[in-house]
Tab-separated table of C-alpha atoms and ligand atoms in Angstrom:
chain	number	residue	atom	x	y	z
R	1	UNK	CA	107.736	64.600	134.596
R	2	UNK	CA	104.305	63.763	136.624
R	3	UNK	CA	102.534	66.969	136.060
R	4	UNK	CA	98.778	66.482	136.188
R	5	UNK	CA	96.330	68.958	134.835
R	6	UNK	CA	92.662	69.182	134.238
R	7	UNK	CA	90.767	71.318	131.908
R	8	UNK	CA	87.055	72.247	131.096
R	9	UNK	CA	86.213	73.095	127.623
R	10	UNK	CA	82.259	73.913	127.004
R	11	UNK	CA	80.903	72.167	123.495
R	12	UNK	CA	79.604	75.185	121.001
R	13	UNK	CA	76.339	75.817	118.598
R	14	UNK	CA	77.210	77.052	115.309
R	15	UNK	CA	75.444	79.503	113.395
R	16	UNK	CA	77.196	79.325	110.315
R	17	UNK	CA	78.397	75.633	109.798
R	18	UNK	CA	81.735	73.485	108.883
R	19	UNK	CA	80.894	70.793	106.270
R	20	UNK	CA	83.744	69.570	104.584
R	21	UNK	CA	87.544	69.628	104.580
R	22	UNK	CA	90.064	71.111	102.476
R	23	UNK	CA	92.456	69.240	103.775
R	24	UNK	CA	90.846	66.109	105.803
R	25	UNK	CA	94.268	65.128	107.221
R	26	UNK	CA	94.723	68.214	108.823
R	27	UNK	CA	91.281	69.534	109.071
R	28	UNK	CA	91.217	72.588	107.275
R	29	UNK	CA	87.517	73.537	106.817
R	30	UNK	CA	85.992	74.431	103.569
R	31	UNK	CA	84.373	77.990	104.942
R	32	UNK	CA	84.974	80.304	107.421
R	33	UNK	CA	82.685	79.370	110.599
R	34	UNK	CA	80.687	81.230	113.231
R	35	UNK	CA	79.507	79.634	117.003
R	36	UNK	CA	78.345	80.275	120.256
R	37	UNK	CA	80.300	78.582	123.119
R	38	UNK	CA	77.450	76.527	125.268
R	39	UNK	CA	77.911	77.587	128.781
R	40	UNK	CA	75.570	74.152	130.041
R	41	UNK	CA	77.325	71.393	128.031
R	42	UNK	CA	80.955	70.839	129.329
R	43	UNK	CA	83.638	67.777	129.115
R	44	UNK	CA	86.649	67.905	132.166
R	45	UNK	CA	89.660	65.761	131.169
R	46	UNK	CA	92.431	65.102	133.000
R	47	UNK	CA	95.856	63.854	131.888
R	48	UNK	CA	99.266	62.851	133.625
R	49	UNK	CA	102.494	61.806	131.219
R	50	UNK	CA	103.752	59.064	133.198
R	51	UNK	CA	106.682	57.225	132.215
R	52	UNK	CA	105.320	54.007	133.587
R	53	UNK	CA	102.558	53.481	130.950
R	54	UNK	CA	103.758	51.319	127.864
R	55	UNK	CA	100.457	52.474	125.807
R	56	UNK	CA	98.507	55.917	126.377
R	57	UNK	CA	95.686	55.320	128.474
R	58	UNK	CA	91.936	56.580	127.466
R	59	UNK	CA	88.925	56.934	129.863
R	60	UNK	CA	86.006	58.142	128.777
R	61	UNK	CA	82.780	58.608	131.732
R	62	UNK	CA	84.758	55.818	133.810
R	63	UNK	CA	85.029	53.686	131.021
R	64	UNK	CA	87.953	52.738	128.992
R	65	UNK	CA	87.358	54.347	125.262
R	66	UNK	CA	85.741	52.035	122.372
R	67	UNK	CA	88.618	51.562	119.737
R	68	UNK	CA	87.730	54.695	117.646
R	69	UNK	CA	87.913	56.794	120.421
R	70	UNK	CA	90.936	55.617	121.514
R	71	UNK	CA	92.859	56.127	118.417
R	72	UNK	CA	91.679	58.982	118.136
R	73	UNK	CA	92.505	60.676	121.273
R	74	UNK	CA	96.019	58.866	120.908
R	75	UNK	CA	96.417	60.416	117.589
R	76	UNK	CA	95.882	64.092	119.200
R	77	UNK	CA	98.517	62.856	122.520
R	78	UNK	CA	100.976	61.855	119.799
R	79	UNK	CA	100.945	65.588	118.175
R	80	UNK	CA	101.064	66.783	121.597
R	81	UNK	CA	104.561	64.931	122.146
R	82	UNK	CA	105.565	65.824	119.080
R	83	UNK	CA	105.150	69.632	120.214
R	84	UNK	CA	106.937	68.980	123.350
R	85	UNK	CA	109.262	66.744	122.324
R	86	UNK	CA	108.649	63.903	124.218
R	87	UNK	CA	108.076	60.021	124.164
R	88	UNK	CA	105.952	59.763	127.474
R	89	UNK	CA	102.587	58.126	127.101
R	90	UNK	CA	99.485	59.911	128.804
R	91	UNK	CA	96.420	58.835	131.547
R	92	UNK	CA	93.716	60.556	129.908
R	93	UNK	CA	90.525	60.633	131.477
R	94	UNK	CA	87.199	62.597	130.710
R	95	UNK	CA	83.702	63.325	131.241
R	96	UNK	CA	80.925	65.215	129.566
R	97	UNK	CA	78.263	66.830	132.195
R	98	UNK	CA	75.780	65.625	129.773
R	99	UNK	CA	74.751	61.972	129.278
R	100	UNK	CA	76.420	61.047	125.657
R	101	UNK	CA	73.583	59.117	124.775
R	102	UNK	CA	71.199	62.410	124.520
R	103	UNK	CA	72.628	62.264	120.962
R	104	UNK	CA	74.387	65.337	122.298
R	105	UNK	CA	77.841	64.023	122.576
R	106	UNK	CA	80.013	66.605	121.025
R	107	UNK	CA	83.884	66.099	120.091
R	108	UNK	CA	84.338	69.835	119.838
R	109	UNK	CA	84.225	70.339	124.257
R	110	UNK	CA	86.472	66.930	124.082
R	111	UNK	CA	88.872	67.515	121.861
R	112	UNK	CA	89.235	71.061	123.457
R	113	UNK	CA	89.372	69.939	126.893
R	114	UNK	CA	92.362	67.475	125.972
R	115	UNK	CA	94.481	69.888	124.059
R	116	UNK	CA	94.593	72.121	127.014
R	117	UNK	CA	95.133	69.663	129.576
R	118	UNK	CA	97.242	67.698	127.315
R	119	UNK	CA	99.996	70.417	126.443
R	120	UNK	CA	100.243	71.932	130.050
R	121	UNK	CA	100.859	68.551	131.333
R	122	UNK	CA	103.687	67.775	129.008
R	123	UNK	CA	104.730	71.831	130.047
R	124	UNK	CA	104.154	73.642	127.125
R	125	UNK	CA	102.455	77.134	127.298
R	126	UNK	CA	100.304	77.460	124.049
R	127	UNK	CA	98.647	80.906	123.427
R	128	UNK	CA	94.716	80.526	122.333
R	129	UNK	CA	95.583	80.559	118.906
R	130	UNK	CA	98.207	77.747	118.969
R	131	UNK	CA	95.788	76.241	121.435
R	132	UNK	CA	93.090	76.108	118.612
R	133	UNK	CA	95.462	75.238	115.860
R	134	UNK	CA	96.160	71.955	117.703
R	135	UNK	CA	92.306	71.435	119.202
R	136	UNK	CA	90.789	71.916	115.328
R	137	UNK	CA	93.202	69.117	114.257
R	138	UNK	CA	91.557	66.394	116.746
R	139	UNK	CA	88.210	67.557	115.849
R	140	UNK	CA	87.042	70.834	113.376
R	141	UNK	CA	84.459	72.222	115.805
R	142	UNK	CA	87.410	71.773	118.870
R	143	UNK	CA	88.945	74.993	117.452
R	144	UNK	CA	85.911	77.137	117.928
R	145	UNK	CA	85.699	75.886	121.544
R	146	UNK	CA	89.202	77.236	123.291
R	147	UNK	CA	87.854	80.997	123.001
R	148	UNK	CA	84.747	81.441	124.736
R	149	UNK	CA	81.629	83.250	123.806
R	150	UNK	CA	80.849	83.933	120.335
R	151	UNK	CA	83.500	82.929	118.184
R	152	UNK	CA	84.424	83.108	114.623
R	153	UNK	CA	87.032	80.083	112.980
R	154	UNK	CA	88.760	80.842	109.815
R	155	UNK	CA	89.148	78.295	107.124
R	156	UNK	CA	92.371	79.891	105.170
R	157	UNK	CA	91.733	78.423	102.171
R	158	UNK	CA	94.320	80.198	99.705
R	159	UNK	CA	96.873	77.691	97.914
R	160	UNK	CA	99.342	79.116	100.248
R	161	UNK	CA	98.107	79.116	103.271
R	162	UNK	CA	99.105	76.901	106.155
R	163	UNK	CA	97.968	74.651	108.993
R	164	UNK	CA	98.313	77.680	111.810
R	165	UNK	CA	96.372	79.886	109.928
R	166	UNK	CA	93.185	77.760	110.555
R	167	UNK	CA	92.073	79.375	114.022
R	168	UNK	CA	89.102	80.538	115.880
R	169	UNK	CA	89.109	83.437	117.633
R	170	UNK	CA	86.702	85.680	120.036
R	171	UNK	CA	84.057	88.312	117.984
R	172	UNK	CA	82.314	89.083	121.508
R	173	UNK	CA	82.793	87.881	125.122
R	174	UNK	CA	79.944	85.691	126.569
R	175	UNK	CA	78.400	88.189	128.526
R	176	UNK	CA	78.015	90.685	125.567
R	177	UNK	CA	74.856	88.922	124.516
R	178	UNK	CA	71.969	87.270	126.635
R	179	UNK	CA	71.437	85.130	123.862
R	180	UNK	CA	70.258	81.305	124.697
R	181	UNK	CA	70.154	77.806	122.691
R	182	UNK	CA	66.790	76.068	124.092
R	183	UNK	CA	67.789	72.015	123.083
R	184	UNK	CA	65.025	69.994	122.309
R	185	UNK	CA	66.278	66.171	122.559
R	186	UNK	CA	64.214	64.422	120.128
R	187	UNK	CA	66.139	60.959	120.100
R	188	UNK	CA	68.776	58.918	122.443
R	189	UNK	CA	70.200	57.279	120.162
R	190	UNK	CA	73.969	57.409	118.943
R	191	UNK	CA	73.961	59.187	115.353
R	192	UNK	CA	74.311	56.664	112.800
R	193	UNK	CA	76.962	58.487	110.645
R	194	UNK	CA	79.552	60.980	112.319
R	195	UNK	CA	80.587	64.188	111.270
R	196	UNK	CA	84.234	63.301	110.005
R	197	UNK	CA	82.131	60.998	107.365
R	198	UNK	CA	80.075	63.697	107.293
R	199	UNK	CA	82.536	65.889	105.525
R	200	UNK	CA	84.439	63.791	103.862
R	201	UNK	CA	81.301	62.787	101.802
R	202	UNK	CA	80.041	66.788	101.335
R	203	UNK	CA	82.336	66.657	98.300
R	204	UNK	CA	80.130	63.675	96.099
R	205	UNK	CA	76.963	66.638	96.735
R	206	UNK	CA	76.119	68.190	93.783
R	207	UNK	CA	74.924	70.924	95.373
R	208	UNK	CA	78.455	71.879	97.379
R	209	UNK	CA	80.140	74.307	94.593
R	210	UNK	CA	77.519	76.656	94.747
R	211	UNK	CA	77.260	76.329	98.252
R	212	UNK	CA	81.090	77.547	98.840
R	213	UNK	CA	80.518	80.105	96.112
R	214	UNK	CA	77.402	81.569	97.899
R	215	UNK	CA	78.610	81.304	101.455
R	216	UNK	CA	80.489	84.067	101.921
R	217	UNK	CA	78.033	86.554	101.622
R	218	UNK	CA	75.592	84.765	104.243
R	219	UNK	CA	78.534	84.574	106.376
R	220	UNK	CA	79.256	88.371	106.108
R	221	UNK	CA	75.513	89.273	107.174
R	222	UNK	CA	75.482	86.525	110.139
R	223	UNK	CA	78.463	87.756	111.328
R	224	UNK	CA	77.310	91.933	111.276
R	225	UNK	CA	73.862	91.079	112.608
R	226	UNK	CA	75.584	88.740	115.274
R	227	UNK	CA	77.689	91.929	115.927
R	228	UNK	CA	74.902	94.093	116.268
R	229	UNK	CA	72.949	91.715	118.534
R	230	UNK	CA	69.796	91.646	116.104
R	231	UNK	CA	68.609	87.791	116.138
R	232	UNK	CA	65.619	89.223	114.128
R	233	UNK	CA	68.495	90.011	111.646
R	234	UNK	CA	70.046	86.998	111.627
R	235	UNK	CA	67.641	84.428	112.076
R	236	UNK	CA	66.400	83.574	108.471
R	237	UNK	CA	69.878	83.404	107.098
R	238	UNK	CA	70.525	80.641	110.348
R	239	UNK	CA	67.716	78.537	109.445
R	240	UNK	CA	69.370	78.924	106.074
R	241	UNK	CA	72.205	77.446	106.798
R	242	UNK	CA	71.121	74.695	108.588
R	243	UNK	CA	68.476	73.798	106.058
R	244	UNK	CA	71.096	74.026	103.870
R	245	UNK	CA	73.897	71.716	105.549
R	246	UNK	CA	71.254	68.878	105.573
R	247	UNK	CA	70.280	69.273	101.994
R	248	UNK	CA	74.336	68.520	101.368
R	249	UNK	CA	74.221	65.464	103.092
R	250	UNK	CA	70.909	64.208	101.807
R	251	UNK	CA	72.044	64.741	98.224
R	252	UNK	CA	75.853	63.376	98.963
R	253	UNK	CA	76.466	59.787	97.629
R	254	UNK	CA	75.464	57.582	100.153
R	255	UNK	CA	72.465	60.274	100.920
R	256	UNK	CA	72.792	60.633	104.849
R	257	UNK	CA	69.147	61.461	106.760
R	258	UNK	CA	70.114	63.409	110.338
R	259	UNK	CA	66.497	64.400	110.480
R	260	UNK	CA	63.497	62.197	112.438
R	261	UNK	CA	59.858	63.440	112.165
R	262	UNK	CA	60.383	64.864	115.691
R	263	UNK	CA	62.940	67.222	114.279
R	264	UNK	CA	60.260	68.626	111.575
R	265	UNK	CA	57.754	68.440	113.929
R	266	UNK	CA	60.333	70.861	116.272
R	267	UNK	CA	61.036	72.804	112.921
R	268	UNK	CA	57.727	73.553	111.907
R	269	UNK	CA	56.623	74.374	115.645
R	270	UNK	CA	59.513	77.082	115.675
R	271	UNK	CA	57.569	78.953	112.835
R	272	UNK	CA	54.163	78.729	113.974
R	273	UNK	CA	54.956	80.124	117.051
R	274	UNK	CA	57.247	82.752	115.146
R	275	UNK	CA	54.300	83.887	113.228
R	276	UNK	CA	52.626	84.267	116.548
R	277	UNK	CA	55.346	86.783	118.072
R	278	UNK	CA	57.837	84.429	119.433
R	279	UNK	CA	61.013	85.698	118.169
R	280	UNK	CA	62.888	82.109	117.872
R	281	UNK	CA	64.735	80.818	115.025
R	282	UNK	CA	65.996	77.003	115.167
R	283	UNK	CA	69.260	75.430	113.374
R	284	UNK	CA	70.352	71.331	113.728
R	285	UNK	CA	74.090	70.269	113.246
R	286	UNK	CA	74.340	66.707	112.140
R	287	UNK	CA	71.688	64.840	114.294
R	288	UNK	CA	68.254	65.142	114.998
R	289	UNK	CA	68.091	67.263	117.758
R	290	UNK	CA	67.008	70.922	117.184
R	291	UNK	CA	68.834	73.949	118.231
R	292	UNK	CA	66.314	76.628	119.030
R	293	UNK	CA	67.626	80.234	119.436
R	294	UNK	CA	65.968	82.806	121.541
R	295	UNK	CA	66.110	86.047	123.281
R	296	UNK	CA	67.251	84.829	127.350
R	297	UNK	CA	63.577	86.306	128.406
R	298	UNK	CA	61.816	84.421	126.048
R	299	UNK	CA	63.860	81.039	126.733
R	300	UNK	CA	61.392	79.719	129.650
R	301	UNK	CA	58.607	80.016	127.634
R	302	UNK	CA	59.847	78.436	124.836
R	303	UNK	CA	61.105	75.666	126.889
R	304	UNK	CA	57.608	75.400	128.163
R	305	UNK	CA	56.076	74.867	124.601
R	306	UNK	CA	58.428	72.880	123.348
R	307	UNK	CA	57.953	70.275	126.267
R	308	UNK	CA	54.752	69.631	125.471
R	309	UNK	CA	55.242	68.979	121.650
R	310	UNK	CA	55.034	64.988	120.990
R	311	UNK	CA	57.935	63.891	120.598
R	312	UNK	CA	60.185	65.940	122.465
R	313	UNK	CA	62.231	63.809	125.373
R	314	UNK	CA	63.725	66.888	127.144
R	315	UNK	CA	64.810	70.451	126.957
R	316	UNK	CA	67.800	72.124	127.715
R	317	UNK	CA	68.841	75.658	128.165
R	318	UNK	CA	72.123	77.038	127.630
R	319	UNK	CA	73.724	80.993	128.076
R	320	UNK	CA	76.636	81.790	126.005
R	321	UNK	CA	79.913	80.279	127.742
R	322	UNK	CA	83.613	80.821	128.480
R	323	UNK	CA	86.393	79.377	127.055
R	324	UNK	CA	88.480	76.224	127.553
R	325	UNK	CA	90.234	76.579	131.027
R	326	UNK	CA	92.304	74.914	133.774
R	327	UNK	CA	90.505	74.070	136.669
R	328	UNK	CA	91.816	72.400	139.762
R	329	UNK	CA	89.345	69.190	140.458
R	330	UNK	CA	90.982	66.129	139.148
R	331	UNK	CA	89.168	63.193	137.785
R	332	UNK	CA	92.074	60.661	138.865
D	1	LIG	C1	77.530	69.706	111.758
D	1	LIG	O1	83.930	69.009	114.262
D	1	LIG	O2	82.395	67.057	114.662
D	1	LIG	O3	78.435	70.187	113.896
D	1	LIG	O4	86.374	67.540	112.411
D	1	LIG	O5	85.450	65.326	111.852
D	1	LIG	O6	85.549	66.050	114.249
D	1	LIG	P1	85.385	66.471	112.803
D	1	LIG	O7	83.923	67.070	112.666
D	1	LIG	P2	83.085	67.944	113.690
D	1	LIG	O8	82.002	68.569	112.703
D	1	LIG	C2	80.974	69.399	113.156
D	1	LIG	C3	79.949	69.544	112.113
D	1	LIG	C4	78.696	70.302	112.508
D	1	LIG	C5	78.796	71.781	112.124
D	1	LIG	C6	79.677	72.649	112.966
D	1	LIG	O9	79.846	72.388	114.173
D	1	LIG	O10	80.174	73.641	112.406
């Protein structure tokens, strides 16, 4: 078989957040989830099963993948032969259309990219939800990236519930909602502790019962305001939640600090210029760089102020996006 496919999976913002694991093996999230699919940030990946290779074969921007990487993305080819049945090692290459040292670098438009590339090449014909299934077990935040626009992921978190009831699925198409996530890039540098540590130390928090016992109810308001379109209606609870996945990991034993001044200095920004009439409402995942959500008219402005806040390196805009898809440019 010498089927080569390429795929382009767009990373996602989420609104209400995965921190932690029920099961870390498989990655089966603590809470139900909620994101937006990030029409500007996109990885392409290409792979070929070729009988030839001894050892799968990892790529990453034209580079060959550090050893973590490589592991990693071996780990999710080996399910993928174990779905197809095969023994064939892979050519995988990728690239993100962002530079991964914006502290942007997101394994959720990776990991999503290779599971659909990665199972048509070795000719299987997943359906979105299988297609998640698979993508959330390479990285969490994958699954909410193979349906596009806003998306909801559900934990299933009974005793009894199993590994393909853990999938995201579409709440509204892309073009539902001109919504936009203005990016300010506050630091280049690499995060200093990733997001699978991430979770796996949200359990030593003190704070993470009541969390889980509270969430649901935020998530149930997010989710009808996000429905009804009403940013004013959602935004507090956002900011919330954000605030609230840092306080986990500063209280979690080691503490871990995502934050930089820039990022309060973005923060408090967002709600000075809030209680001047600039509907915005911001939200940071597990780095430094702050999320800022706005209406699509007031996103140029915004931009505007935030590049000239100290501190801030660049801006980005991005429109909700589509989901993962084949596409016909290879990268080898
Ligand atoms: C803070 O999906 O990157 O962005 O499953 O270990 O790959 P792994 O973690 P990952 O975690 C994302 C955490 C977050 C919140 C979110 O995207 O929901």
């Amino acid at each position: 078989m010498s089927n080569k496919i390429t795929a382009l999976a767009h990373s996602n913002l989420a609104l209400i957040k995965y921190w932690g694991n029920h099961d870390a093996k498989l990655r089966m999230p603590l809470n139900d989830s909620l994101s937006m699919t990030l029409d500007a940030l996109t990885t392409e990946t290409t792979v070929e099963f070729d009988s030839a290779l001894e050892n799968d074969e990892v790529v990453v921007g034209g580079e060959p993948a550090d050893e973590k990487t490589f592991t990693r993305v071996a780990e999710q080819l080996a399910r993928i032969r174990q779905l197809a049945k095969i023994e064939t090692r892979a050519r995988t290459h990728s690239r993100n259309n962002f530079p991964s040292a914006a502290g942007l670098a997101s394994s959720a438009s990776a990991f999503a990219a290779l599971t659909l590339a990665g199972t048509r090449a070795a000719g299987l014909e997943l359906d979105e939800r299988a297609l998640s299934v698979l993508a959330r077990q390479g990285s969490g935040s994958a699954a909410r990236s193979i349906p596009g626009g806003f998306v909801e992921w559900l934990a299933a978190t009974n005793v009894t519930s199993t590994s393909d009831q853990s999938y995201a699925r579409q709440l509204m198409p892309p073009e539902a909602w001109a919504l936009r996530d203005v990016i300010a890039l506050v630091s280049a540098d690499a995060k200093k502790v990733g997001s699978t540590e991430g979770h796996a130390l949200a359990h030593t928090s003190p704070f993470l019962g009541e969390r889980i016992s509270r969430l649901p109810m935020r998530y149930h308001r997010v989710r009808r305001e996000l429905l009804a379109k009403n940013l004013k209606g959602m935004g507090a609870d956002i900011e919330a939640e954000a605030l609230e996945l840092h306080m986990l990991a500063m209280t979690s034993r080691p503490p871990i600090f995502y934050w930089t001044p820039e990022t309060v200095r973005v923060m408090d920004a967002v709600r000075a210029w809030r209680a001047e009439g600039l509907e915005a409402y911001y939200t940071l995942d597990a780095g430094p760089n702050a999320h800022i959500l706005v209406q699509a008219s007031d996103a140029a402005e915004l931009a505007q102020r935030l590049r000239a806040l100290e501190g801030v390196r660049a801006v980005l805009s991005s429109a909700p996006g589509g989901g993962a898809r084949v596409i016909e440019t290879h990268l080898f």
